[in-house]
Short mmCIF file of C-alpha atoms and ligand atoms in Angstrom, two decimals:
data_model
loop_
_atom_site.label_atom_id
_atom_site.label_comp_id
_atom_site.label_asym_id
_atom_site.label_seq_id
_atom_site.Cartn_x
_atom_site.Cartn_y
_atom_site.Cartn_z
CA UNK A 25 0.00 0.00 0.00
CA UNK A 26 1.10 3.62 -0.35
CA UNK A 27 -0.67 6.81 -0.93
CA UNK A 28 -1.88 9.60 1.75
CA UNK A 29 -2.93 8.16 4.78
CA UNK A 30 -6.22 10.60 5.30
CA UNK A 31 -8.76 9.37 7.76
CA UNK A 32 -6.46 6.10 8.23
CA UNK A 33 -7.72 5.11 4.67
CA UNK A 34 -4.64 2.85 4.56
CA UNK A 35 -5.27 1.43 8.33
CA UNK A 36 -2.16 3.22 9.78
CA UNK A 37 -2.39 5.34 12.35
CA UNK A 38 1.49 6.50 12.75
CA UNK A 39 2.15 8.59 9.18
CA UNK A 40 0.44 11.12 6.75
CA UNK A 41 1.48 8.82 3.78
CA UNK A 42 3.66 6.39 2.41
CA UNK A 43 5.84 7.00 -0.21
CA UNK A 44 5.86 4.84 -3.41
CA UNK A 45 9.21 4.39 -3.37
CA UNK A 46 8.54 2.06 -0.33
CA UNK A 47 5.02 0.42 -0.52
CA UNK A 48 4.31 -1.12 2.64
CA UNK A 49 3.06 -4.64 2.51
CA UNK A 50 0.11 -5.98 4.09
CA UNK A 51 -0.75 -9.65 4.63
CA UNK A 52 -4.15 -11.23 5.68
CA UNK A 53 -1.64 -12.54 8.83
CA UNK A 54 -1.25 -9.17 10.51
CA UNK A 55 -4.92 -8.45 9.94
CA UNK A 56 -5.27 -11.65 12.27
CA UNK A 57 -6.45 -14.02 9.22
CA UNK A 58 -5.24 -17.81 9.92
CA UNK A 59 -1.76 -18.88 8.25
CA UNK A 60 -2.56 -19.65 4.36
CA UNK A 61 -4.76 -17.05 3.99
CA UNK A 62 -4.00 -14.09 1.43
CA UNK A 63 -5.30 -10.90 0.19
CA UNK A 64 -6.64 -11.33 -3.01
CA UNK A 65 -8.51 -8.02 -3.75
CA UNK A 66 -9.09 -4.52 -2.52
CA UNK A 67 -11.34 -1.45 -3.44
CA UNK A 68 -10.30 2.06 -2.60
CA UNK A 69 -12.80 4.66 -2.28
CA UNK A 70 -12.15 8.64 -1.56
CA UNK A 71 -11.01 8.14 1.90
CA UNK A 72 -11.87 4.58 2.89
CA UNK A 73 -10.17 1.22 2.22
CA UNK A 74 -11.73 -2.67 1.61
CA UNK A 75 -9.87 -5.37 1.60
CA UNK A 76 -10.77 -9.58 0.46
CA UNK A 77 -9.31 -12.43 1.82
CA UNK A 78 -9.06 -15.78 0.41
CA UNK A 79 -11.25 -17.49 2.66
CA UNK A 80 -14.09 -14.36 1.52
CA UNK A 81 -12.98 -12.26 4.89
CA UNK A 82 -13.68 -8.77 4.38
CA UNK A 83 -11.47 -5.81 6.16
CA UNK A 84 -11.89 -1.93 5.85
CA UNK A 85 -10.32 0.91 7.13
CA UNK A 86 -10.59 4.74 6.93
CA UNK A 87 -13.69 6.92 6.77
CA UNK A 88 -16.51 5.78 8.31
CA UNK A 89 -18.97 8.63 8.99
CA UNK A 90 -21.43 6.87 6.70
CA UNK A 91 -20.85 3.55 7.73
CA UNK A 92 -19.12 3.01 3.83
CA UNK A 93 -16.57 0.66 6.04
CA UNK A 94 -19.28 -1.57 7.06
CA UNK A 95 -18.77 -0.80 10.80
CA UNK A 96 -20.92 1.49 13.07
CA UNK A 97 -20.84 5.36 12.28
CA UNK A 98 -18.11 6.96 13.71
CA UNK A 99 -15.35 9.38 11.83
CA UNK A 100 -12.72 6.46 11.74
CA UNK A 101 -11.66 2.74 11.19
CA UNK A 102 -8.17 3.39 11.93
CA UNK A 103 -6.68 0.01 11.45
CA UNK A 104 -8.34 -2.69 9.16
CA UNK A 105 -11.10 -4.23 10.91
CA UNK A 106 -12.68 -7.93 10.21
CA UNK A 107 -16.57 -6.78 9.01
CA UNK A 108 -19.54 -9.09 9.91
CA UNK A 109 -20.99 -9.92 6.60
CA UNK A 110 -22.57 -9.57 4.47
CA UNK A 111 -25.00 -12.73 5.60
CA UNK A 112 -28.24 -13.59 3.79
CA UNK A 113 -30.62 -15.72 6.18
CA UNK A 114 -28.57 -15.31 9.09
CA UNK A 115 -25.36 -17.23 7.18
CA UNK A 116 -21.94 -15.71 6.23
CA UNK A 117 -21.21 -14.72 2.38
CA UNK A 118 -17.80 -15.28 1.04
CA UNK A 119 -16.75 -11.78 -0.48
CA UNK A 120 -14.98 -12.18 -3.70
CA UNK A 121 -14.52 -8.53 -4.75
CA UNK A 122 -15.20 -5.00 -3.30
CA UNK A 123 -16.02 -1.73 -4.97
CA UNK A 124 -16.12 1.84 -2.93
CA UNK A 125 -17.54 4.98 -4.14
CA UNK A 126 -16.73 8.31 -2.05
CA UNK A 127 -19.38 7.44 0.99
CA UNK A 128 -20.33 3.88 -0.08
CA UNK A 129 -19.57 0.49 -1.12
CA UNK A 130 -20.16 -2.36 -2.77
CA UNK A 131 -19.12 -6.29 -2.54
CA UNK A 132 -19.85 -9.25 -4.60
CA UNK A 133 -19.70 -12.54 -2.96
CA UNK A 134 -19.03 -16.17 -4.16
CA UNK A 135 -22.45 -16.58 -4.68
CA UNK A 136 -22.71 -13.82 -7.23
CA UNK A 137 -25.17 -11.62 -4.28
CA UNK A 138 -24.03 -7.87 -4.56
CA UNK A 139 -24.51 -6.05 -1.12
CA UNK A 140 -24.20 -2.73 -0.60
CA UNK A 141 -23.42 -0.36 2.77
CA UNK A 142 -22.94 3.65 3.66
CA UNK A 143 -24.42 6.42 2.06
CA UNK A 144 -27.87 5.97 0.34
CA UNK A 145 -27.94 9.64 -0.47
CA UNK A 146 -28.44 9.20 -4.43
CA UNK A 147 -29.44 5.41 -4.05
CA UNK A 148 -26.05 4.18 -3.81
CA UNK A 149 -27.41 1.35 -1.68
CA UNK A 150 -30.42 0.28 -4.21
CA UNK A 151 -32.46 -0.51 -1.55
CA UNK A 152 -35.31 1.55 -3.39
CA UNK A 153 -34.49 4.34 -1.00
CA UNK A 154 -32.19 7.92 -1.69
CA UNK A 155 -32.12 8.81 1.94
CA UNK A 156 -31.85 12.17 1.73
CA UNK A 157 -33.72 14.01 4.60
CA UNK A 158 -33.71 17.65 5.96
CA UNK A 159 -32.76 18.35 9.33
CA UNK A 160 -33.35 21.94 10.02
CA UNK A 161 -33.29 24.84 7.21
CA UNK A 162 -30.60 24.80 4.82
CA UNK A 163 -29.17 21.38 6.39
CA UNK A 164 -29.97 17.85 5.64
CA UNK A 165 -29.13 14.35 6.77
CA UNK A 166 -28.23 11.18 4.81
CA UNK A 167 -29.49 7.80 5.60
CA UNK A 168 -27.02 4.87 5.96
CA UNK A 169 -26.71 1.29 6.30
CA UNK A 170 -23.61 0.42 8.70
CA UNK A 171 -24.10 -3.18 7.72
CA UNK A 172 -23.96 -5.10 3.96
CA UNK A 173 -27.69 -4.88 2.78
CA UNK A 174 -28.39 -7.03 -0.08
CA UNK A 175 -28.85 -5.41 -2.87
CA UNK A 176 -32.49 -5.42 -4.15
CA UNK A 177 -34.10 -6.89 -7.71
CA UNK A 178 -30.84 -9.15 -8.75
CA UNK A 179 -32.01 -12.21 -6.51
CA UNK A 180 -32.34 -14.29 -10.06
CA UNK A 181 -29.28 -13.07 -11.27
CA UNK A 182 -25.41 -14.36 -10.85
CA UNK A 183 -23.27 -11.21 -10.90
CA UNK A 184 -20.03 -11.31 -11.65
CA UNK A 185 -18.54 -8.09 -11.64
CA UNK A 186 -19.13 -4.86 -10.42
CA UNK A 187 -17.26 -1.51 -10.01
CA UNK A 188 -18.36 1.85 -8.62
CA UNK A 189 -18.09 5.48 -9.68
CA UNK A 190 -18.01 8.62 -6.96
CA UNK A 191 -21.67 8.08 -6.47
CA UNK A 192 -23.13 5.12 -8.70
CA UNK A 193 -22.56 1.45 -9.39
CA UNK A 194 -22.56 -0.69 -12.27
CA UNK A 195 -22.95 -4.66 -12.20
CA UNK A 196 -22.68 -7.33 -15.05
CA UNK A 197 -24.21 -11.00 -14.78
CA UNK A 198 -23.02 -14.16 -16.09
CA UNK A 199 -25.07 -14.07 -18.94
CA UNK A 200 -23.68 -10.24 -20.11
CA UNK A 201 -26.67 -8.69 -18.70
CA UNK A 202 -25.30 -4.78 -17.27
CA UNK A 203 -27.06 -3.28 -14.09
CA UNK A 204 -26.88 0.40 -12.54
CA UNK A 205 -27.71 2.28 -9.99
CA UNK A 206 -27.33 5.67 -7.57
CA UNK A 207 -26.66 9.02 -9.01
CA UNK A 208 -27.65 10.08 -12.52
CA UNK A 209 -26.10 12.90 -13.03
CA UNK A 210 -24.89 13.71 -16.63
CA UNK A 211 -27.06 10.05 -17.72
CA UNK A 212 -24.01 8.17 -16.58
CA UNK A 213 -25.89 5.22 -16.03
CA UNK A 214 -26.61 5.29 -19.70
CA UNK A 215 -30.24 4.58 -18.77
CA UNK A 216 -31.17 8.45 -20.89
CA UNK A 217 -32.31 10.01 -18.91
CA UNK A 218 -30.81 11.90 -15.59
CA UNK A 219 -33.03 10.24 -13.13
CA UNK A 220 -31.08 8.65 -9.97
CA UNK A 221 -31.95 4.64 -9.92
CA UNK A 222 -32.96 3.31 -6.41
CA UNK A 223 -32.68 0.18 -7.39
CA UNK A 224 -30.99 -1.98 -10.04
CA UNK A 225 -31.84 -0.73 -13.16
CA UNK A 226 -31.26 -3.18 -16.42
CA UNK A 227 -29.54 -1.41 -19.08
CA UNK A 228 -31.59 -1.90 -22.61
CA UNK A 229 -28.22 -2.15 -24.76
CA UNK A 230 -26.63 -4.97 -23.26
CA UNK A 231 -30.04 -7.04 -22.47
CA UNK A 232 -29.98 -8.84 -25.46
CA UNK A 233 -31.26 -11.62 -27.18
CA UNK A 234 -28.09 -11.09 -29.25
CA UNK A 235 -25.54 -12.31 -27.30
CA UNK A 236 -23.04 -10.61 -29.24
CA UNK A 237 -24.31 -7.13 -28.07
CA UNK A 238 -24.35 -8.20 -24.45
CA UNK A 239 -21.58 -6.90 -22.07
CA UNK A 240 -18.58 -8.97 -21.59
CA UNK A 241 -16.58 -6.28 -18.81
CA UNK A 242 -17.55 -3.18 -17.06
CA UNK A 243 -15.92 -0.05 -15.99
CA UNK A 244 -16.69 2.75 -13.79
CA UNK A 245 -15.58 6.57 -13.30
CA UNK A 246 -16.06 9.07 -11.49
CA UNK A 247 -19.07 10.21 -13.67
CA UNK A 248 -19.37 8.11 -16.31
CA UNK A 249 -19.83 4.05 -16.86
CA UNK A 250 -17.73 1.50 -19.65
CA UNK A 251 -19.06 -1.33 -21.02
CA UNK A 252 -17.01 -3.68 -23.08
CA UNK A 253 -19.69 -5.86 -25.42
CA UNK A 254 -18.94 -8.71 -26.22
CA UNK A 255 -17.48 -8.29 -29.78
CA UNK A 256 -15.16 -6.71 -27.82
CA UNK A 257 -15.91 -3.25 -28.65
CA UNK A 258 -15.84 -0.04 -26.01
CA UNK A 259 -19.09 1.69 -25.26
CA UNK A 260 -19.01 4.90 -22.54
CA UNK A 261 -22.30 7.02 -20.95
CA UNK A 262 -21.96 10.09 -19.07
CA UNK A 263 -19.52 12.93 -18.62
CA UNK A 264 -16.05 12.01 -19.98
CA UNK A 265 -14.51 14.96 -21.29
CA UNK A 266 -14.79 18.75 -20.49
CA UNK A 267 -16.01 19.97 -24.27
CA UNK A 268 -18.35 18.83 -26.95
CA UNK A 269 -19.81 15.55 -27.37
CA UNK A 270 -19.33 13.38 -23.57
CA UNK A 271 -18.89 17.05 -22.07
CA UNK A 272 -21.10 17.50 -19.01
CA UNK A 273 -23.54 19.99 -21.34
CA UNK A 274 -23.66 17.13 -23.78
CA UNK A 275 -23.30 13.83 -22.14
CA UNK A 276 -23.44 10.32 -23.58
CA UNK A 277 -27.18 9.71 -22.38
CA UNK A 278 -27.04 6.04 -23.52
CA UNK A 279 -23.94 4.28 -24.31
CA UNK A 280 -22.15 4.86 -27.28
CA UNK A 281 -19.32 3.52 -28.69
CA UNK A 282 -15.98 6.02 -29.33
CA UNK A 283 -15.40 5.94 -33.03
CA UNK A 284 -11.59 5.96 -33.00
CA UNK A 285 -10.98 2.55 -31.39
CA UNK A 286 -14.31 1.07 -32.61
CA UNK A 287 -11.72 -1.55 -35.04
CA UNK A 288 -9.85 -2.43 -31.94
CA UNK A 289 -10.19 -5.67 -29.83
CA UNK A 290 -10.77 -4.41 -26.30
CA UNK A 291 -10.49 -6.41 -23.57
CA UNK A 292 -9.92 -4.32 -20.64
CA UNK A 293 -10.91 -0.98 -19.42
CA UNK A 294 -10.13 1.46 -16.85
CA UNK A 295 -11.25 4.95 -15.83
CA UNK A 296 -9.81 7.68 -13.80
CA UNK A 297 -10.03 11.06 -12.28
CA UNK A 298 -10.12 12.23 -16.05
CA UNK A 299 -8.17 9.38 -17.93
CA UNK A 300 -9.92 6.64 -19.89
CA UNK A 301 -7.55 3.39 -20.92
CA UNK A 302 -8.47 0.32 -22.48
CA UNK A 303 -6.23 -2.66 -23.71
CA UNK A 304 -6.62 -4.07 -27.13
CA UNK A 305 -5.71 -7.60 -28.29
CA UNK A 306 -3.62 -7.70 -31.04
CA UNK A 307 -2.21 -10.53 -33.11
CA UNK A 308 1.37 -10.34 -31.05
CA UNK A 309 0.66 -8.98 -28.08
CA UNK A 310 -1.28 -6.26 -26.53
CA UNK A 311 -1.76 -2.38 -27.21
CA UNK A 312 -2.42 0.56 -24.45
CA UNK A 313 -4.65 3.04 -25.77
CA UNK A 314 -5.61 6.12 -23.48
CA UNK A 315 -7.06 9.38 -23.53
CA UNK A 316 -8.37 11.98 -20.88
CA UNK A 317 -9.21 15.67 -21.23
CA UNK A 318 -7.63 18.13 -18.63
CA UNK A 319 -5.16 15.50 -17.34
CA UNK A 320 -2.86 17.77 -15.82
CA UNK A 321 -0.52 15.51 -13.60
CA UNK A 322 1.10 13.30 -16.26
CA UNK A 323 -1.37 10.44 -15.75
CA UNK A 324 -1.66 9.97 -19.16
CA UNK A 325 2.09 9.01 -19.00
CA UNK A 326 2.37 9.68 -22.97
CA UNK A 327 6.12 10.88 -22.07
CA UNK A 328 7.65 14.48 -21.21
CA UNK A 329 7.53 15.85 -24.82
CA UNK A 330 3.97 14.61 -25.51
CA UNK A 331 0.83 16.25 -24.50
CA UNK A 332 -0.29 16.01 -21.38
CA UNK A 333 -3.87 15.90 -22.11
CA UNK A 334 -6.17 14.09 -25.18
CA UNK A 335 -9.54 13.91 -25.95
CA UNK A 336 -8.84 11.34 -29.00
CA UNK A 337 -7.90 8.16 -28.23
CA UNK A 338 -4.17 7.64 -28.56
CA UNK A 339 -1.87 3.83 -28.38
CA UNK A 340 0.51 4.43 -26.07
CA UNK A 341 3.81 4.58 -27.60
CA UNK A 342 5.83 4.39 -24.51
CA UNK A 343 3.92 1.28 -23.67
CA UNK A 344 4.42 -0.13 -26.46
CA UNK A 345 6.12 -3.67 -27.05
CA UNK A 346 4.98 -4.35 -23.03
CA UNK A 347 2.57 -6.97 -21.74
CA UNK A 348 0.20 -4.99 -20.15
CA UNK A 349 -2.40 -6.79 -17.93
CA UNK A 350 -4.14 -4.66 -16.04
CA UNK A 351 -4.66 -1.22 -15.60
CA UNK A 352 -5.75 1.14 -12.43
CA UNK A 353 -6.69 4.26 -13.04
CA UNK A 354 -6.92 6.72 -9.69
CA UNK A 355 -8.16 10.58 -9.46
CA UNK A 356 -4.54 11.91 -10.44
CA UNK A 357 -2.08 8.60 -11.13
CA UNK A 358 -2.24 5.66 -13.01
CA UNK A 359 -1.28 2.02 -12.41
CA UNK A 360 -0.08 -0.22 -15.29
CA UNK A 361 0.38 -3.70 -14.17
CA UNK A 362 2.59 -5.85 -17.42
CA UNK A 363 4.54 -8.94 -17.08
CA UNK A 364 7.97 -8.91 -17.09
CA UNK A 365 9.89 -9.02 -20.95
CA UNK A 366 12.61 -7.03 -22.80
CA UNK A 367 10.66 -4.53 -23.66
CA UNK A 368 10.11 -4.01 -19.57
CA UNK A 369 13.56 -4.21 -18.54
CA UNK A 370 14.34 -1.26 -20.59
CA UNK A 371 11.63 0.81 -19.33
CA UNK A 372 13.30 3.61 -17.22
CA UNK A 373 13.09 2.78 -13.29
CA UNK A 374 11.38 5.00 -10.67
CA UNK A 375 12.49 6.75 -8.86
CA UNK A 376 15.57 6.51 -10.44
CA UNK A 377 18.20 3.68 -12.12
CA UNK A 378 19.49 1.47 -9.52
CA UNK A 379 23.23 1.11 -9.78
CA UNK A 380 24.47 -2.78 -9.44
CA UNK A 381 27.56 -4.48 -9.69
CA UNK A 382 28.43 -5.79 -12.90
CA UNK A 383 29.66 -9.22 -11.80
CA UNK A 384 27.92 -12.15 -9.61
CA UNK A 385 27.10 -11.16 -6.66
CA UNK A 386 28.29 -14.24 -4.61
CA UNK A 387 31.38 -15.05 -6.36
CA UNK A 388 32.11 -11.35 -6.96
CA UNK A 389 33.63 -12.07 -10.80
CA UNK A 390 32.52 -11.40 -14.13
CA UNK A 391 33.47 -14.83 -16.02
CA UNK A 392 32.04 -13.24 -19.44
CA UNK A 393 30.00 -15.22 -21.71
CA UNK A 394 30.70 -18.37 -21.02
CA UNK A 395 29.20 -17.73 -17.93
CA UNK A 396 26.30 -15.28 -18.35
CA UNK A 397 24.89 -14.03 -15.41
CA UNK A 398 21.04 -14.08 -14.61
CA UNK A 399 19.55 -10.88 -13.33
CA UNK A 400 16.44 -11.00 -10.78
CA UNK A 401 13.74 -9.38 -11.90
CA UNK A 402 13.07 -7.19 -9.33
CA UNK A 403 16.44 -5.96 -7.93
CA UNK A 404 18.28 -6.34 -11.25
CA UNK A 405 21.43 -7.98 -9.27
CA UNK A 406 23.30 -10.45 -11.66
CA UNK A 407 24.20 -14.11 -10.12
CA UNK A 408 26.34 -17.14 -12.05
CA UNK A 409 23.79 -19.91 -12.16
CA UNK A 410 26.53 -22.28 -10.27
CA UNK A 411 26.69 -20.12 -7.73
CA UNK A 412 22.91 -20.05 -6.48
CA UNK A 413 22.30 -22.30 -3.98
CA UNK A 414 20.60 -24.74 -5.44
CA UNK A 415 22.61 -23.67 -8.41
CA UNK A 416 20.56 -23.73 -11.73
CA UNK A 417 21.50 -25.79 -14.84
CA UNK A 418 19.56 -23.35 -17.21
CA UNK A 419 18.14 -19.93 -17.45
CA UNK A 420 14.39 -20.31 -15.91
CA UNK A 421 11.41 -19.73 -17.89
CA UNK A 422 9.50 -16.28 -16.73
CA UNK A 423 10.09 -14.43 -14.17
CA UNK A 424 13.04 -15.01 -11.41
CA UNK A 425 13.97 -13.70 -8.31
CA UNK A 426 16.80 -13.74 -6.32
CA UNK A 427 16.99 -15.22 -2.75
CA UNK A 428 16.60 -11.91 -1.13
CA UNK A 429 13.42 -10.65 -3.64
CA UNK A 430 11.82 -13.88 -3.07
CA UNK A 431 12.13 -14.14 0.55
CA UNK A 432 10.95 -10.98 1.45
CA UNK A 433 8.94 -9.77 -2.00
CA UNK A 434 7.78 -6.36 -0.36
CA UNK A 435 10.42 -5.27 0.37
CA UNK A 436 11.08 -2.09 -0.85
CA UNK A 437 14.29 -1.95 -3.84
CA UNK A 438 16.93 -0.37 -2.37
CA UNK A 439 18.40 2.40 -4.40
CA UNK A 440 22.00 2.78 -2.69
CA UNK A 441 23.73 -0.50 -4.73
CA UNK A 442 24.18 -2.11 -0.96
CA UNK A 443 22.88 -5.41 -0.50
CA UNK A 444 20.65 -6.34 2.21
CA UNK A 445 22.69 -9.36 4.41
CA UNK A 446 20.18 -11.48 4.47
CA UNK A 447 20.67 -14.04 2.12
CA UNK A 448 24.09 -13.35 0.90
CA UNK A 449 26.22 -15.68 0.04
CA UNK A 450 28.59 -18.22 2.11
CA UNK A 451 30.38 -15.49 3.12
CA UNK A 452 27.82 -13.89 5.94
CA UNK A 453 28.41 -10.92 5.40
CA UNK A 454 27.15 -7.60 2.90
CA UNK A 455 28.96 -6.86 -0.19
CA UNK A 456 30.06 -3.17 0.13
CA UNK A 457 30.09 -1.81 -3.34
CA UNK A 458 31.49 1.49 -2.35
CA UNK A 459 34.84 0.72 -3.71
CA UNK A 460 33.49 -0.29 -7.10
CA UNK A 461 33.39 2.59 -10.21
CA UNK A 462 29.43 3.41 -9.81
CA UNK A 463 27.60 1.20 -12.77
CA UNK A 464 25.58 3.93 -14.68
CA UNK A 465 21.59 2.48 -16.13
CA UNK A 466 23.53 2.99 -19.28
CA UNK A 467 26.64 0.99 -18.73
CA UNK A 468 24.43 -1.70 -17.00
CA UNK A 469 22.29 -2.56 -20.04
CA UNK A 470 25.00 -2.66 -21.80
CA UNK A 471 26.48 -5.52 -19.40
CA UNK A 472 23.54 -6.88 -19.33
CA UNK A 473 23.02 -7.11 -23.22
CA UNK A 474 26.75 -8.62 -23.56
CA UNK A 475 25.15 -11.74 -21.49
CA UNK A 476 22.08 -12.31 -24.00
CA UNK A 477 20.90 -15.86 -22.17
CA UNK A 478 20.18 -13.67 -18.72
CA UNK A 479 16.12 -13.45 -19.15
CA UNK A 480 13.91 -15.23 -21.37
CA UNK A 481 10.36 -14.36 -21.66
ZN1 ZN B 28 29.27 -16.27 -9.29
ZN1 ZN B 29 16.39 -9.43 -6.29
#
């Protein structure tokens, strides 16, 4: 986790924020979860957090004025707290993904039951209530639900996904049917009209029969909703852009597709503060398209000579030739998530190039290419494969990690070319590299290129 710290959002209760130079790692274990459990998911909303455990557990931290942590009112969940539920008929549901909106949120469980809990102010809950009440002139109250509530009119349906905006939610089934509900504003439940839905409303373009037409992945933002069909093609409703067409004066009132990328094959979709990305399937691999109007921060990433800021779609050229998976799109950053290949490797680092030693790091010698060395994939430190304990008879297939990576994976890189002692060599003790010429990023892919066996895909 990293990220400011506001309200406890990121169940700490000792700093502001955590950089993201050193994500801090958080295991179902120190949440109290029994040994063989994991984290498998997570939903971050404005200020709160939710996270999923294996077994269907279901923690949350952060703002809880609303109840949108699924714990009684109060301003806080500072730490990450177990919560009861959701249950229907008095037994537990296994949670297998969360959703949070600024004062709400929104879990799917095993059983493909969406619940919902916090804020019902636009709807957000669909319990066919917008809880809205005034409390004395010129102030009002909102109505919340501190526990999961099941979420009304989808009994016959098995949901598989769903994904929240500031104030709405979207939900698809298993047989491509699309669902939303909450706030309307700027039609972006694609419903057309600007009406706020209290309950699950079915969305006409994605009912079928054809099944073709029917939605295959959903998307939320802030103030608009993605659908991918299932030809694969990209449909948006809402506000998306600041100007013409998808502008908030002239919103997509039902979904329509966005002409530029209509030939593409997309099969994922993210949407942020202002940035809209979606991966397309190509015939060798994958391409990043993105655009975003009045992206201001760089989360566009197109590169410090590019525009900042597009309301066409653009492929993303500095992403191109890497194997992206998955994409996260916050208010003001963006997350790309690839697997490892060349193409990645020569990426440039952040914060900055890490300088290693140009030789094995247990044996200390550079035996040239007769004896390549094999880089880890996270720390980029070169070993002989004879000199790894096991040793290795051949270069592994995918990813590898050294000792230290693997044993201790979040673990932040460290940036000062000293090796942490744990796992280093026979010797015991840390290789100072002090004495060493500092190995520029430059001169190190060019080491790293004269051993060409080091990393196959
Ligand atoms: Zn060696
Ligand atoms: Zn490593």
């Amino acid at each position: 986790m990293f990220g400011r710290n506001d309200k406890s959002c990121l169940g700490l209760t000792d700093v502001d924020a955590i950089s993201e130079n050193e994500p801090r790692r958080v295991t179902a274990q120190d949440l109290g979860a029994p040994k063989g459990t994991r984290l498998v998911t997570a939903g971050c909303g404005k200020n709160h957090t939710l996270l999923v455990g294996s077994e269907g557990q279901l923690w949350s931290a952060g703002a809880n004025q609303a109840g949108q942590c699924g714990h009684s009112a109060c301003p806080q969940i500072s730490t990450f707290k177990l919560v009861n539920g959701p249950k229907l008929g008095g037994v537990k549901e296994k949670v297998v993904q969360a959703a949070a909106g600024i004062t709400f949120s929104v879990v799917l469980t095993e059983s493909g039951k969406v619940f919902a809990f916090g804020s019902e102010e636009k709807g957000q809950l669909a319990n066919g209530q917008a809880g809205e009440r005034i409390v004395s002139a010129g102030k009002s109250a909102f109505d919340y639900e501190t526990e999961p509530i099941l979420v009304r009119g989808l009994a016959e349906r098995k949901i598989v996904k769903i994904a929240c905006g500031s104030q709405h939610a979207i939900a698809l089934d298993s047989e491509g049917r699309v669902y939303g509900w909450g706030y309307n504003g700027y039609c972006r439940l694609g419903l057309g009209n600007q009406q706020d839905a209290l309950v699950p409303k079915l969305i006409p373009q994605f009912a079928g029969p054809n099944e073709l037409t029917m939605g295959a992945d959903i998307a939320a933002g802030p103030s608009n909703s993605v659908v991918i069909d299932k030809q694969n093609m990209y449909f948006m409703a809402g506000k998306w852009k600041n100007t013409g067409d998808g502008s908030g004066g002239q919103p997509f009132s039902t979904f329509k597709f966005i002409q530029d990328i209509m030939g593409c094959k997309i099969v994922h979709a993210a949407c942020g503060g202002v940035t809209h990305w979606a991966i397309a399937q190509e015939e060798d691999g994958v391409m990043t398209i993105t655009f975003g109007q009045g992206a201001l921060n760089g989360e566009l990433g197109l590169g410090p000579n590019e525009p900042k800021s597009s309301t066409k779609p653009l492929q993303h050229k500095p992403l191109t030739g890497i194997d992206v998976l998955q994409i996260a799109a916050g208010q003001n950053t963006s997350y790309i998530l690839a697997h490892p290949n060349d193409k990645y490797s020569d990426l440039p680092r952040h914060p900055a190039e890490i300088d290693v030693p140009d030789f094995c790091f247990v044996c200390e010698k550079d035996n040239g290419d007769d004896d390549p060395l094999l880089e880890c994939e996270k720390c980029d430190y070169p070993f002989h494969l004879k000199c790894l304990s096991p040793p290795l008879d051949a270069v592994p297939d995918g990813e590898w990690f050294c000792p230290d990576c693997e044993a201790d994976p979040g673990a932040p890189v460290r940036l000062d070319g000293v090796k942490r002692i744990l796992t280093k060599g026979k010797k015991g003790k840390a290789a100072d590299f002090d004495d060493e010429p500092a190995v520029t990023g430059q001169k190190r892919k060019a080491a790293s290129q004269a051993a060409p066996t080091k990393r196959k895909k």
